[in-house]
mmCIF file of C-alpha atoms in Angstrom:
data_model
loop_
_atom_site.group_PDB
_atom_site.id
_atom_site.type_symbol
_atom_site.label_atom_id
_atom_site.label_comp_id
_atom_site.label_asym_id
_atom_site.label_seq_id
_atom_site.Cartn_x
_atom_site.Cartn_y
_atom_site.Cartn_z
ATOM 1 C CA UNK A 1 9.733 -15.084 -36.815
ATOM 2 C CA UNK A 2 9.189 -18.035 -34.803
ATOM 3 C CA UNK A 3 6.252 -18.317 -32.227
ATOM 4 C CA UNK A 4 4.917 -15.118 -32.942
ATOM 5 C CA UNK A 5 1.959 -16.472 -34.142
ATOM 6 C CA UNK A 6 -0.860 -16.454 -30.936
ATOM 7 C CA UNK A 7 -0.614 -19.934 -29.106
ATOM 8 C CA UNK A 8 -2.947 -21.653 -26.671
ATOM 9 C CA UNK A 9 -3.228 -25.041 -25.529
ATOM 10 C CA UNK A 10 -6.221 -26.899 -24.300
ATOM 11 C CA UNK A 11 -5.370 -29.460 -21.713
ATOM 12 C CA UNK A 12 -8.256 -31.740 -21.645
ATOM 13 C CA UNK A 13 -9.869 -35.227 -22.252
ATOM 14 C CA UNK A 14 -10.626 -36.274 -25.709
ATOM 15 C CA UNK A 15 -14.165 -36.799 -28.099
ATOM 16 C CA UNK A 16 -14.500 -38.938 -30.486
ATOM 17 C CA UNK A 17 -17.789 -37.698 -32.160
ATOM 18 C CA UNK A 18 -15.857 -34.041 -32.051
ATOM 19 C CA UNK A 19 -17.978 -32.071 -30.619
ATOM 20 C CA UNK A 20 -16.631 -31.156 -27.617
ATOM 21 C CA UNK A 21 -13.692 -32.218 -25.396
ATOM 22 C CA UNK A 22 -10.542 -31.241 -27.157
ATOM 23 C CA UNK A 23 -11.706 -31.476 -31.058
ATOM 24 C CA UNK A 24 -14.049 -28.590 -29.621
ATOM 25 C CA UNK A 25 -11.670 -26.457 -27.946
ATOM 26 C CA UNK A 26 -9.410 -26.639 -31.578
ATOM 27 C CA UNK A 27 -12.050 -25.902 -34.268
ATOM 28 C CA UNK A 28 -13.059 -22.776 -31.805
ATOM 29 C CA UNK A 29 -9.155 -21.527 -31.611
ATOM 30 C CA UNK A 30 -8.897 -22.419 -34.896
ATOM 31 C CA UNK A 31 -11.401 -19.971 -35.833
ATOM 32 C CA UNK A 32 -11.185 -17.478 -33.452
ATOM 33 C CA UNK A 33 -7.636 -17.162 -35.255
ATOM 34 C CA UNK A 34 -5.144 -18.616 -33.038
ATOM 35 C CA UNK A 35 -3.262 -21.822 -33.166
ATOM 36 C CA UNK A 36 -4.243 -24.496 -30.245
ATOM 37 C CA UNK A 37 -2.020 -26.955 -29.485
ATOM 38 C CA UNK A 38 -3.456 -30.410 -26.689
ATOM 39 C CA UNK A 39 -1.785 -31.649 -24.224
ATOM 40 C CA UNK A 40 -4.407 -35.400 -23.621
ATOM 41 C CA UNK A 41 -4.962 -35.723 -20.461
ATOM 42 C CA UNK A 42 -8.130 -38.567 -21.014
ATOM 43 C CA UNK A 43 -9.729 -40.531 -24.104
ATOM 44 C CA UNK A 44 -13.387 -40.627 -24.461
ATOM 45 C CA UNK A 45 -15.599 -43.158 -26.039
ATOM 46 C CA UNK A 46 -18.017 -40.275 -27.353
ATOM 47 C CA UNK A 47 -21.171 -39.670 -29.334
ATOM 48 C CA UNK A 48 -24.092 -37.419 -29.425
ATOM 49 C CA UNK A 49 -25.948 -39.585 -27.470
ATOM 50 C CA UNK A 50 -23.984 -39.626 -24.858
ATOM 51 C CA UNK A 51 -20.389 -41.115 -23.331
ATOM 52 C CA UNK A 52 -19.607 -44.424 -23.377
ATOM 53 C CA UNK A 53 -16.777 -45.270 -22.006
ATOM 54 C CA UNK A 54 -13.821 -43.671 -21.283
ATOM 55 C CA UNK A 55 -9.893 -43.997 -20.225
ATOM 56 C CA UNK A 56 -7.488 -41.517 -18.244
ATOM 57 C CA UNK A 57 -3.707 -41.950 -19.922
ATOM 58 C CA UNK A 58 -0.626 -42.252 -17.521
ATOM 59 C CA UNK A 59 0.713 -39.848 -15.863
ATOM 60 C CA UNK A 60 4.139 -39.993 -17.085
ATOM 61 C CA UNK A 61 2.852 -39.289 -20.839
ATOM 62 C CA UNK A 62 1.013 -36.257 -20.078
ATOM 63 C CA UNK A 63 4.139 -35.106 -18.367
ATOM 64 C CA UNK A 64 6.234 -35.446 -21.528
ATOM 65 C CA UNK A 65 2.731 -33.843 -23.223
ATOM 66 C CA UNK A 66 3.462 -30.566 -21.275
ATOM 67 C CA UNK A 67 7.126 -30.765 -21.405
ATOM 68 C CA UNK A 68 7.943 -31.575 -25.623
ATOM 69 C CA UNK A 69 5.016 -27.978 -25.431
ATOM 70 C CA UNK A 70 7.404 -26.031 -23.487
ATOM 71 C CA UNK A 71 10.563 -27.255 -24.960
ATOM 72 C CA UNK A 72 9.433 -26.210 -28.488
ATOM 73 C CA UNK A 73 6.468 -23.247 -28.242
ATOM 74 C CA UNK A 74 5.119 -20.496 -27.085
ATOM 75 C CA UNK A 75 1.840 -20.907 -25.318
ATOM 76 C CA UNK A 76 0.118 -17.386 -24.436
ATOM 77 C CA UNK A 77 -2.719 -18.434 -22.952
ATOM 78 C CA UNK A 78 -4.352 -22.593 -21.692
ATOM 79 C CA UNK A 79 -7.359 -24.101 -20.657
ATOM 80 C CA UNK A 80 -8.602 -27.139 -18.314
ATOM 81 C CA UNK A 81 -11.318 -29.243 -19.338
ATOM 82 C CA UNK A 82 -11.805 -33.050 -18.502
ATOM 83 C CA UNK A 83 -8.932 -34.224 -16.185
ATOM 84 C CA UNK A 84 -11.292 -37.472 -15.247
ATOM 85 C CA UNK A 85 -10.439 -38.108 -11.198
ATOM 86 C CA UNK A 86 -7.792 -36.671 -8.459
ATOM 87 C CA UNK A 87 -4.836 -37.647 -9.347
ATOM 88 C CA UNK A 88 -4.598 -36.015 -13.014
ATOM 89 C CA UNK A 89 -6.270 -33.092 -11.196
ATOM 90 C CA UNK A 90 -3.020 -33.537 -9.582
ATOM 91 C CA UNK A 91 -0.718 -33.575 -12.108
ATOM 92 C CA UNK A 92 -1.761 -30.866 -14.300
ATOM 93 C CA UNK A 93 -1.692 -28.762 -11.516
ATOM 94 C CA UNK A 94 1.528 -29.090 -10.634
ATOM 95 C CA UNK A 95 2.492 -29.407 -14.446
ATOM 96 C CA UNK A 96 0.374 -25.892 -14.460
ATOM 97 C CA UNK A 97 2.811 -24.969 -11.317
ATOM 98 C CA UNK A 98 6.450 -25.937 -12.822
ATOM 99 C CA UNK A 99 5.674 -24.297 -16.732
ATOM 100 C CA UNK A 100 4.598 -20.830 -17.677
ATOM 101 C CA UNK A 101 1.800 -21.040 -20.279
ATOM 102 C CA UNK A 102 0.258 -17.512 -20.237
ATOM 103 C CA UNK A 103 -3.344 -16.763 -18.264
ATOM 104 C CA UNK A 104 -5.391 -20.540 -17.609
ATOM 105 C CA UNK A 105 -9.283 -21.140 -18.171
ATOM 106 C CA UNK A 106 -10.189 -23.354 -15.693
ATOM 107 C CA UNK A 107 -14.003 -25.015 -17.554
ATOM 108 C CA UNK A 108 -14.287 -27.764 -14.577
ATOM 109 C CA UNK A 109 -16.158 -30.185 -16.355
ATOM 110 C CA UNK A 110 -17.454 -33.059 -14.315
ATOM 111 C CA UNK A 111 -20.930 -34.182 -16.354
ATOM 112 C CA UNK A 112 -21.303 -34.806 -19.836
ATOM 113 C CA UNK A 113 -24.189 -33.211 -21.165
ATOM 114 C CA UNK A 114 -25.624 -36.655 -21.643
ATOM 115 C CA UNK A 115 -25.149 -37.351 -18.279
ATOM 116 C CA UNK A 116 -21.954 -39.229 -17.696
ATOM 117 C CA UNK A 117 -20.012 -38.405 -15.491
ATOM 118 C CA UNK A 118 -15.927 -36.683 -17.098
ATOM 119 C CA UNK A 119 -15.412 -36.185 -12.478
ATOM 120 C CA UNK A 120 -14.371 -38.910 -10.290
ATOM 121 C CA UNK A 121 -15.911 -37.369 -6.966
ATOM 122 C CA UNK A 122 -12.810 -37.916 -5.268
ATOM 123 C CA UNK A 123 -11.491 -35.142 -7.975
ATOM 124 C CA UNK A 124 -13.908 -32.152 -6.664
ATOM 125 C CA UNK A 125 -12.381 -31.905 -3.464
ATOM 126 C CA UNK A 126 -9.082 -31.556 -5.609
ATOM 127 C CA UNK A 127 -10.160 -29.411 -8.854
ATOM 128 C CA UNK A 128 -12.254 -27.128 -5.897
ATOM 129 C CA UNK A 129 -8.021 -27.071 -3.488
ATOM 130 C CA UNK A 130 -5.606 -27.248 -6.395
ATOM 131 C CA UNK A 131 -6.830 -26.262 -9.788
ATOM 132 C CA UNK A 132 -9.366 -23.197 -9.458
ATOM 133 C CA UNK A 133 -6.945 -21.448 -7.031
ATOM 134 C CA UNK A 134 -4.594 -21.236 -10.024
ATOM 135 C CA UNK A 135 -7.436 -20.178 -12.757
ATOM 136 C CA UNK A 136 -7.961 -16.465 -13.537
ATOM 137 C CA UNK A 137 -11.164 -17.243 -15.422
ATOM 138 C CA UNK A 138 -13.710 -19.368 -14.152
ATOM 139 C CA UNK A 139 -16.593 -20.714 -16.171
ATOM 140 C CA UNK A 140 -19.382 -23.399 -14.285
ATOM 141 C CA UNK A 141 -22.295 -24.093 -14.909
ATOM 142 C CA UNK A 142 -24.665 -23.955 -11.707
ATOM 143 C CA UNK A 143 -24.274 -28.144 -11.008
ATOM 144 C CA UNK A 144 -20.431 -27.780 -10.922
ATOM 145 C CA UNK A 145 -20.683 -24.548 -9.053
ATOM 146 C CA UNK A 146 -23.045 -26.397 -6.432
ATOM 147 C CA UNK A 147 -20.585 -28.913 -6.863
ATOM 148 C CA UNK A 148 -17.807 -26.907 -6.101
ATOM 149 C CA UNK A 149 -19.208 -24.868 -3.002
ATOM 150 C CA UNK A 150 -21.723 -26.966 -1.485
ATOM 151 C CA UNK A 151 -24.097 -23.693 -2.005
ATOM 152 C CA UNK A 152 -27.600 -24.659 -3.440
ATOM 153 C CA UNK A 153 -28.224 -21.920 -6.441
ATOM 154 C CA UNK A 154 -31.741 -21.559 -7.258
ATOM 155 C CA UNK A 155 -32.379 -17.741 -8.166
ATOM 156 C CA UNK A 156 -29.894 -14.497 -9.320
ATOM 157 C CA UNK A 157 -29.147 -14.481 -5.553
ATOM 158 C CA UNK A 158 -27.143 -17.222 -5.571
ATOM 159 C CA UNK A 159 -25.207 -17.446 -8.519
ATOM 160 C CA UNK A 160 -23.885 -14.104 -7.086
ATOM 161 C CA UNK A 161 -23.218 -16.066 -3.793
ATOM 162 C CA UNK A 162 -21.574 -18.717 -5.785
ATOM 163 C CA UNK A 163 -20.024 -16.073 -7.863
ATOM 164 C CA UNK A 164 -18.399 -14.698 -4.722
ATOM 165 C CA UNK A 165 -18.009 -18.558 -3.135
ATOM 166 C CA UNK A 166 -15.620 -19.203 -5.956
ATOM 167 C CA UNK A 167 -13.553 -15.779 -5.364
ATOM 168 C CA UNK A 168 -13.104 -17.053 -2.349
ATOM 169 C CA UNK A 169 -11.175 -20.394 -3.078
ATOM 170 C CA UNK A 170 -8.785 -18.651 -5.059
ATOM 171 C CA UNK A 171 -10.707 -17.563 -8.456
ATOM 172 C CA UNK A 172 -9.449 -14.623 -10.656
ATOM 173 C CA UNK A 173 -12.695 -13.664 -12.486
ATOM 174 C CA UNK A 174 -15.759 -16.409 -12.309
ATOM 175 C CA UNK A 175 -18.558 -16.185 -14.826
ATOM 176 C CA UNK A 176 -21.106 -18.792 -14.042
ATOM 177 C CA UNK A 177 -23.841 -20.269 -16.680
ATOM 178 C CA UNK A 178 -26.774 -20.124 -16.100
ATOM 179 C CA UNK A 179 -28.030 -21.976 -19.156
ATOM 180 C CA UNK A 180 -29.592 -25.080 -16.281
ATOM 181 C CA UNK A 181 -31.731 -22.460 -14.609
ATOM 182 C CA UNK A 182 -35.386 -23.164 -15.378
ATOM 183 C CA UNK A 183 -36.353 -19.852 -16.751
ATOM 184 C CA UNK A 184 -38.006 -20.956 -20.145
ATOM 185 C CA UNK A 185 -37.447 -17.588 -22.066
ATOM 186 C CA UNK A 186 -34.295 -16.717 -21.388
ATOM 187 C CA UNK A 187 -30.146 -17.489 -20.816
ATOM 188 C CA UNK A 188 -28.345 -14.985 -18.006
ATOM 189 C CA UNK A 189 -24.028 -16.047 -16.822
ATOM 190 C CA UNK A 190 -23.306 -13.597 -13.986
ATOM 191 C CA UNK A 191 -19.281 -12.703 -13.623
ATOM 192 C CA UNK A 192 -17.799 -11.281 -11.067
ATOM 193 C CA UNK A 193 -14.613 -9.947 -12.298
ATOM 194 C CA UNK A 194 -11.347 -9.528 -10.002
ATOM 195 C CA UNK A 195 -11.436 -6.067 -9.461
ATOM 196 C CA UNK A 196 -14.875 -6.803 -7.772
ATOM 197 C CA UNK A 197 -16.754 -5.395 -10.431
ATOM 198 C CA UNK A 198 -19.550 -7.413 -12.092
ATOM 199 C CA UNK A 199 -23.064 -7.556 -14.096
ATOM 200 C CA UNK A 200 -25.134 -10.251 -16.266
ATOM 201 C CA UNK A 201 -25.474 -11.475 -19.441
ATOM 202 C CA UNK A 202 -28.813 -11.846 -21.023
ATOM 203 C CA UNK A 203 -30.465 -13.183 -23.816
ATOM 204 C CA UNK A 204 -32.937 -15.705 -25.673
ATOM 205 C CA UNK A 205 -32.767 -18.847 -24.627
ATOM 206 C CA UNK A 206 -32.284 -21.109 -28.168
ATOM 207 C CA UNK A 207 -35.789 -24.011 -28.545
ATOM 208 C CA UNK A 208 -32.351 -26.297 -29.434
ATOM 209 C CA UNK A 209 -30.589 -29.484 -28.498
ATOM 210 C CA UNK A 210 -27.960 -28.220 -30.005
ATOM 211 C CA UNK A 211 -25.811 -27.140 -27.196
ATOM 212 C CA UNK A 212 -22.658 -30.200 -27.108
ATOM 213 C CA UNK A 213 -19.525 -28.459 -26.168
ATOM 214 C CA UNK A 214 -20.895 -25.260 -25.239
ATOM 215 C CA UNK A 215 -18.989 -25.231 -22.272
ATOM 216 C CA UNK A 216 -15.436 -26.130 -24.492
ATOM 217 C CA UNK A 217 -16.252 -23.799 -27.212
ATOM 218 C CA UNK A 218 -17.189 -20.378 -24.824
ATOM 219 C CA UNK A 219 -13.258 -21.268 -22.418
ATOM 220 C CA UNK A 220 -11.844 -21.522 -26.530
ATOM 221 C CA UNK A 221 -13.134 -18.392 -27.108
ATOM 222 C CA UNK A 222 -12.179 -16.703 -23.637
ATOM 223 C CA UNK A 223 -8.296 -18.201 -23.699
ATOM 224 C CA UNK A 224 -7.996 -17.027 -27.640
ATOM 225 C CA UNK A 225 -9.005 -13.255 -26.811
ATOM 226 C CA UNK A 226 -6.319 -13.638 -23.959
ATOM 227 C CA UNK A 227 -3.700 -15.025 -25.841
ATOM 228 C CA UNK A 228 -4.134 -12.472 -28.787
ATOM 229 C CA UNK A 229 -3.961 -9.292 -27.158
ATOM 230 C CA UNK A 230 -4.209 -5.949 -27.937
ATOM 231 C CA UNK A 231 -1.873 -3.010 -26.429
ATOM 232 C CA UNK A 232 -3.739 -0.554 -24.944
ATOM 233 C CA UNK A 233 -2.796 1.610 -22.437
ATOM 234 C CA UNK A 234 -0.048 1.090 -19.043
ATOM 235 C CA UNK A 235 -2.416 -1.016 -16.852
ATOM 236 C CA UNK A 236 -3.663 -4.477 -16.779
ATOM 237 C CA UNK A 237 -5.043 -4.366 -20.664
ATOM 238 C CA UNK A 238 -8.128 -5.321 -22.071
ATOM 239 C CA UNK A 239 -9.086 -8.771 -23.784
ATOM 240 C CA UNK A 240 -8.994 -8.367 -27.305
ATOM 241 C CA UNK A 241 -12.945 -8.962 -28.229
ATOM 242 C CA UNK A 242 -11.771 -8.801 -31.557
ATOM 243 C CA UNK A 243 -9.763 -12.175 -32.024
ATOM 244 C CA UNK A 244 -11.915 -13.952 -33.492
ATOM 245 C CA UNK A 245 -11.502 -11.713 -37.004
ATOM 246 C CA UNK A 246 -7.730 -10.428 -36.324
ATOM 247 C CA UNK A 247 -5.542 -12.536 -38.948
ATOM 248 C CA UNK A 248 -2.129 -13.300 -36.981
ATOM 249 C CA UNK A 249 -0.058 -12.067 -34.537
ATOM 250 C CA UNK A 250 -0.010 -7.809 -34.053
#
C-alpha cells in the first residue's frame, strides 16, 4: 500500500564531497532501511579539506519543497542540519509548524569539522528561541551546547548542567556529544530524557581523522529509528533499535 514504507526527511545543506550534510543523511537513512527525502536549505562547495563556499536557497523554493513533500509523502520523522542564517531558520520553523512530519531531531549545526562557520552568528538566537523548543531530540556537540546555553563546559558536570539548560529551553530529550572533550582515551555522551532519567554513553576513543559527517550520521540514525517504530505497550513505546536490520515496514 502506498506510503506504508517508513519515510524520513532531512532539512539541511548539501555536501558536494558526499561525506556530510544531506548526502550523509540520505545514505544513513537508506542503510537504516527507511526511505529518505530532503528539503535543501543551502548548497555547499565542500570536500574533506573543508568548506570553500555555500549559498542558501531562496525561501520561496524551500517553502515549495516542504509543500511538495506534504502533498505526496507520509513523513514519519524528520531532522534538521545546516540552516545557514536566522531568516532561513525562521522559515524552516514556520514550515515545521505548518506540516506534520512526525517527531523532530535537531542537529544544531554551527561549524564544520574544518572550522568553517555554517550558521551565521545572528542565527544562534533564532535556533535557541524558535527551533530548539520544537525538538523531540536535540544533539549538540560541546561547542554547540556552549553557544546555545552560554555555559562553559569543562567536565561531566558541565555537560549535565548544559543538558538541563537545553531542556529548560524546550528540547524534550537531549544528547550532548562529548567528542570534543580533551580526554585522550575515552569519549562520553550525556543523554537526558524528557522524563528526567539520564545516563552516559562511553566508549574508547578512536585514533582517526575520519570523522567528517559524524553528527549528521548520528542524528539520521536517531531519525530512522523513530520513523520505523515497533508497537510495544500502550503508552510512549520504545524506539526500534534494530531498524538497521529491518527490511521495510511492519
